C-alpha cells in the first residue's frame, strides 16, 4: 500500500489550505483479493435473499451463505474463509440495522462455532470426509452456538431443550443440501490458485 501526501502548489497558498492536492491512498491489490471480495459480496447477497424467505420457526434458516464459506475454504483455506464469514456477519448486521443486537450475537456465535468446527473438520481424512460432511458439521456447530447464546443470555430456561430436535433436523437437512451445492461448484471451479498451487480441502491427502 502506498500513500501520497498533501502538497503545496504555490507559495501564496502555503498555510491557507489553498493550492493543495488532496491526499489519496492507493491499495496494491491482487487478483486473489478481488476474488475474495467477490465471494464476500456473494455471501452477503445470499444472506439478503435468505432473510426474504419466510421461516416457519425463528432461527430456522437454510444458511445459504455457508455455501460460499465452504467454497472459499476449499479454494483459499480456513483463514480466508473465516474473513469472508465474519465480514458477511458484520456487513449483514449493518445492512439490516441489527448491529450489536441479540440477533447479531446469535449470528456471530453461530459463525464462530462453525468456523471452529471447520478448522478441525478440514484435517479429517478427505477420503471419508468432504464438503457435505463439513457442511453438516458446521450446521450443527452453528445451531449449538446459537442455542448456547439463547440459553446463557436470552432465555435461561431448560424448556428450550425441546427445540433441539427441530433445530438438529434442520441442521441435518440444510447442511446436506448446502454441502451438495457447494460440492457441485467445487467440481467445476476448483483450480490452481494464482501462485500455481492448489489449496484447501481437496489438496489435502
mmCIF file with all atom_site columns, N, CA, C and O in Angstrom, residues 14-37:
data_model
loop_
_atom_site.group_PDB
_atom_site.id
_atom_site.type_symbol
_atom_site.label_atom_id
_atom_site.label_alt_id
_atom_site.label_comp_id
_atom_site.label_asym_id
_atom_site.label_entity_id
_atom_site.label_seq_id
_atom_site.pdbx_PDB_ins_code
_atom_site.Cartn_x
_atom_site.Cartn_y
_atom_site.Cartn_z
_atom_site.occupancy
_atom_site.B_iso_or_equiv
_atom_site.pdbx_formal_charge
_atom_site.auth_seq_id
_atom_site.auth_comp_id
_atom_site.auth_asym_id
_atom_site.auth_atom_id
_atom_site.pdbx_PDB_model_num
ATOM 1  N N  . UNK A 1 14 ? 0.439   28.530  0.698  1.00 0.00 ? 14 UNK A N  1
ATOM 2  C CA . UNK A 1 14 ? 1.001   27.835  1.832  1.00 0.00 ? 14 UNK A CA 1
ATOM 3  C C  . UNK A 1 14 ? 0.396   28.360  3.127  1.00 0.00 ? 14 UNK A C  1
ATOM 4  O O  . UNK A 1 14 ? 0.385   29.563  3.368  1.00 0.00 ? 14 UNK A O  1
ATOM 5  N N  . UNK A 1 15 ? -0.087  27.399  3.956  1.00 0.00 ? 15 UNK A N  1
ATOM 6  C CA . UNK A 1 15 ? -0.647  27.771  5.261  1.00 0.00 ? 15 UNK A CA 1
ATOM 7  C C  . UNK A 1 15 ? -2.084  28.230  5.179  1.00 0.00 ? 15 UNK A C  1
ATOM 8  O O  . UNK A 1 15 ? -2.691  28.520  6.189  1.00 0.00 ? 15 UNK A O  1
ATOM 9  N N  . UNK A 1 16 ? -2.633  28.351  3.978  1.00 0.00 ? 16 UNK A N  1
ATOM 10 C CA . UNK A 1 16 ? -4.011  28.801  3.850  1.00 0.00 ? 16 UNK A CA 1
ATOM 11 C C  . UNK A 1 16 ? -4.931  27.699  3.340  1.00 0.00 ? 16 UNK A C  1
ATOM 12 O O  . UNK A 1 16 ? -6.104  27.926  3.144  1.00 0.00 ? 16 UNK A O  1
ATOM 13 N N  . UNK A 1 17 ? -4.360  26.510  3.115  1.00 0.00 ? 17 UNK A N  1
ATOM 14 C CA . UNK A 1 17 ? -5.198  25.408  2.643  1.00 0.00 ? 17 UNK A CA 1
ATOM 15 C C  . UNK A 1 17 ? -5.538  25.515  1.188  1.00 0.00 ? 17 UNK A C  1
ATOM 16 O O  . UNK A 1 17 ? -6.445  24.839  0.705  1.00 0.00 ? 17 UNK A O  1
ATOM 17 N N  . UNK A 1 18 ? -4.825  26.416  0.432  1.00 0.00 ? 18 UNK A N  1
ATOM 18 C CA . UNK A 1 18 ? -5.112  26.595  -0.983 1.00 0.00 ? 18 UNK A CA 1
ATOM 19 C C  . UNK A 1 18 ? -3.990  25.999  -1.814 1.00 0.00 ? 18 UNK A C  1
ATOM 20 O O  . UNK A 1 18 ? -2.834  25.957  -1.409 1.00 0.00 ? 18 UNK A O  1
ATOM 21 N N  . UNK A 1 19 ? -4.341  25.566  -3.020 1.00 0.00 ? 19 UNK A N  1
ATOM 22 C CA . UNK A 1 19 ? -3.341  25.046  -3.932 1.00 0.00 ? 19 UNK A CA 1
ATOM 23 C C  . UNK A 1 19 ? -2.740  23.733  -3.473 1.00 0.00 ? 19 UNK A C  1
ATOM 24 O O  . UNK A 1 19 ? -1.566  23.492  -3.708 1.00 0.00 ? 19 UNK A O  1
ATOM 25 N N  . UNK A 1 20 ? -3.522  22.911  -2.796 1.00 0.00 ? 20 UNK A N  1
ATOM 26 C CA . UNK A 1 20 ? -3.015  21.647  -2.294 1.00 0.00 ? 20 UNK A CA 1
ATOM 27 C C  . UNK A 1 20 ? -3.717  20.483  -2.978 1.00 0.00 ? 20 UNK A C  1
ATOM 28 O O  . UNK A 1 20 ? -4.903  20.540  -3.255 1.00 0.00 ? 20 UNK A O  1
ATOM 29 N N  . UNK A 1 21 ? -2.927  19.437  -3.258 1.00 0.00 ? 21 UNK A N  1
ATOM 30 C CA . UNK A 1 21 ? -3.507  18.235  -3.823 1.00 0.00 ? 21 UNK A CA 1
ATOM 31 C C  . UNK A 1 21 ? -4.192  17.436  -2.719 1.00 0.00 ? 21 UNK A C  1
ATOM 32 O O  . UNK A 1 21 ? -3.670  17.349  -1.608 1.00 0.00 ? 21 UNK A O  1
ATOM 33 N N  . UNK A 1 22 ? -5.326  16.858  -2.988 1.00 0.00 ? 22 UNK A N  1
ATOM 34 C CA . UNK A 1 22 ? -5.982  16.031  -1.969 1.00 0.00 ? 22 UNK A CA 1
ATOM 35 C C  . UNK A 1 22 ? -5.165  14.769  -1.697 1.00 0.00 ? 22 UNK A C  1
ATOM 36 O O  . UNK A 1 22 ? -4.543  14.206  -2.586 1.00 0.00 ? 22 UNK A O  1
ATOM 37 N N  . UNK A 1 23 ? -5.167  14.355  -0.440 1.00 0.00 ? 23 UNK A N  1
ATOM 38 C CA . UNK A 1 23 ? -4.457  13.129  -0.076 1.00 0.00 ? 23 UNK A CA 1
ATOM 39 C C  . UNK A 1 23 ? -5.180  11.930  -0.666 1.00 0.00 ? 23 UNK A C  1
ATOM 40 O O  . UNK A 1 23 ? -6.403  11.908  -0.769 1.00 0.00 ? 23 UNK A O  1
ATOM 41 N N  . UNK A 1 24 ? -4.429  10.941  -1.039 1.00 0.00 ? 24 UNK A N  1
ATOM 42 C CA . UNK A 1 24 ? -5.020  9.731   -1.593 1.00 0.00 ? 24 UNK A CA 1
ATOM 43 C C  . UNK A 1 24 ? -4.232  8.520   -1.123 1.00 0.00 ? 24 UNK A C  1
ATOM 44 O O  . UNK A 1 24 ? -3.042  8.610   -0.835 1.00 0.00 ? 24 UNK A O  1
ATOM 45 N N  . UNK A 1 25 ? -4.925  7.400   -1.028 1.00 0.00 ? 25 UNK A N  1
ATOM 46 C CA . UNK A 1 25 ? -4.305  6.147   -0.619 1.00 0.00 ? 25 UNK A CA 1
ATOM 47 C C  . UNK A 1 25 ? -4.518  5.132   -1.724 1.00 0.00 ? 25 UNK A C  1
ATOM 48 O O  . UNK A 1 25 ? -5.646  4.892   -2.151 1.00 0.00 ? 25 UNK A O  1
ATOM 49 N N  . UNK A 1 26 ? -3.437  4.580   -2.210 1.00 0.00 ? 26 UNK A N  1
ATOM 50 C CA . UNK A 1 26 ? -3.501  3.603   -3.277 1.00 0.00 ? 26 UNK A CA 1
ATOM 51 C C  . UNK A 1 26 ? -3.232  2.220   -2.687 1.00 0.00 ? 26 UNK A C  1
ATOM 52 O O  . UNK A 1 26 ? -2.187  1.987   -2.078 1.00 0.00 ? 26 UNK A O  1
ATOM 53 N N  . UNK A 1 27 ? -4.202  1.316   -2.852 1.00 0.00 ? 27 UNK A N  1
ATOM 54 C CA . UNK A 1 27 ? -4.063  -0.034  -2.338 1.00 0.00 ? 27 UNK A CA 1
ATOM 55 C C  . UNK A 1 27 ? -3.547  -0.957  -3.430 1.00 0.00 ? 27 UNK A C  1
ATOM 56 O O  . UNK A 1 27 ? -4.064  -0.963  -4.548 1.00 0.00 ? 27 UNK A O  1
ATOM 57 N N  . UNK A 1 28 ? -2.531  -1.691  -3.094 1.00 0.00 ? 28 UNK A N  1
ATOM 58 C CA . UNK A 1 28 ? -1.957  -2.644  -4.037 1.00 0.00 ? 28 UNK A CA 1
ATOM 59 C C  . UNK A 1 28 ? -2.671  -3.978  -3.864 1.00 0.00 ? 28 UNK A C  1
ATOM 60 O O  . UNK A 1 28 ? -2.364  -4.755  -2.970 1.00 0.00 ? 28 UNK A O  1
ATOM 61 N N  . UNK A 1 29 ? -3.657  -4.244  -4.699 1.00 0.00 ? 29 UNK A N  1
ATOM 62 C CA . UNK A 1 29 ? -4.464  -5.464  -4.592 1.00 0.00 ? 29 UNK A CA 1
ATOM 63 C C  . UNK A 1 29 ? -4.022  -6.479  -5.638 1.00 0.00 ? 29 UNK A C  1
ATOM 64 O O  . UNK A 1 29 ? -3.399  -6.142  -6.649 1.00 0.00 ? 29 UNK A O  1
ATOM 65 N N  . UNK A 1 30 ? -4.361  -7.709  -5.367 1.00 0.00 ? 30 UNK A N  1
ATOM 66 C CA . UNK A 1 30 ? -4.041  -8.802  -6.278 1.00 0.00 ? 30 UNK A CA 1
ATOM 67 C C  . UNK A 1 30 ? -5.326  -9.415  -6.817 1.00 0.00 ? 30 UNK A C  1
ATOM 68 O O  . UNK A 1 30 ? -6.430  -9.104  -6.362 1.00 0.00 ? 30 UNK A O  1
ATOM 69 N N  . UNK A 1 31 ? -5.155  -10.302 -7.776 1.00 0.00 ? 31 UNK A N  1
ATOM 70 C CA . UNK A 1 31 ? -6.323  -10.980 -8.341 1.00 0.00 ? 31 UNK A CA 1
ATOM 71 C C  . UNK A 1 31 ? -7.033  -11.812 -7.278 1.00 0.00 ? 31 UNK A C  1
ATOM 72 O O  . UNK A 1 31 ? -8.253  -11.922 -7.263 1.00 0.00 ? 31 UNK A O  1
ATOM 73 N N  . UNK A 1 32 ? -6.268  -12.375 -6.347 1.00 0.00 ? 32 UNK A N  1
ATOM 74 C CA . UNK A 1 32 ? -6.868  -13.169 -5.283 1.00 0.00 ? 32 UNK A CA 1
ATOM 75 C C  . UNK A 1 32 ? -7.706  -12.297 -4.357 1.00 0.00 ? 32 UNK A C  1
ATOM 76 O O  . UNK A 1 32 ? -8.770  -12.716 -3.891 1.00 0.00 ? 32 UNK A O  1
ATOM 77 N N  . UNK A 1 33 ? -7.227  -11.059 -4.089 1.00 0.00 ? 33 UNK A N  1
ATOM 78 C CA . UNK A 1 33 ? -8.021  -10.134 -3.269 1.00 0.00 ? 33 UNK A CA 1
ATOM 79 C C  . UNK A 1 33 ? -9.366  -9.850  -3.924 1.00 0.00 ? 33 UNK A C  1
ATOM 80 O O  . UNK A 1 33 ? -10.393 -9.770  -3.242 1.00 0.00 ? 33 UNK A O  1
ATOM 81 N N  . UNK A 1 34 ? -9.358  -9.693  -5.237 1.00 0.00 ? 34 UNK A N  1
ATOM 82 C CA . UNK A 1 34 ? -10.604 -9.417  -5.949 1.00 0.00 ? 34 UNK A CA 1
ATOM 83 C C  . UNK A 1 34 ? -11.559 -10.605 -5.859 1.00 0.00 ? 34 UNK A C  1
ATOM 84 O O  . UNK A 1 34 ? -12.766 -10.435 -5.678 1.00 0.00 ? 34 UNK A O  1
ATOM 85 N N  . UNK A 1 35 ? -11.016 -11.808 -5.970 1.00 0.00 ? 35 UNK A N  1
ATOM 86 C CA . UNK A 1 35 ? -11.855 -12.998 -5.857 1.00 0.00 ? 35 UNK A CA 1
ATOM 87 C C  . UNK A 1 35 ? -12.475 -13.095 -4.464 1.00 0.00 ? 35 UNK A C  1
ATOM 88 O O  . UNK A 1 35 ? -13.654 -13.428 -4.310 1.00 0.00 ? 35 UNK A O  1
ATOM 89 N N  . UNK A 1 36 ? -11.672 -12.811 -3.433 1.00 0.00 ? 36 UNK A N  1
ATOM 90 C CA . UNK A 1 36 ? -12.170 -12.884 -2.063 1.00 0.00 ? 36 UNK A CA 1
ATOM 91 C C  . UNK A 1 36 ? -13.277 -11.857 -1.841 1.00 0.00 ? 36 UNK A C  1
ATOM 92 O O  . UNK A 1 36 ? -14.300 -12.144 -1.207 1.00 0.00 ? 36 UNK A O  1
ATOM 93 N N  . UNK A 1 37 ? -13.076 -10.642 -2.362 1.00 0.00 ? 37 UNK A N  1
ATOM 94 C CA . UNK A 1 37 ? -14.095 -9.605  -2.227 1.00 0.00 ? 37 UNK A CA 1
ATOM 95 C C  . UNK A 1 37 ? -15.391 -10.017 -2.922 1.00 0.00 ? 37 UNK A C  1
ATOM 96 O O  . UNK A 1 37 ? -16.489 -9.786  -2.407 1.00 0.00 ? 37 UNK A O  1
#
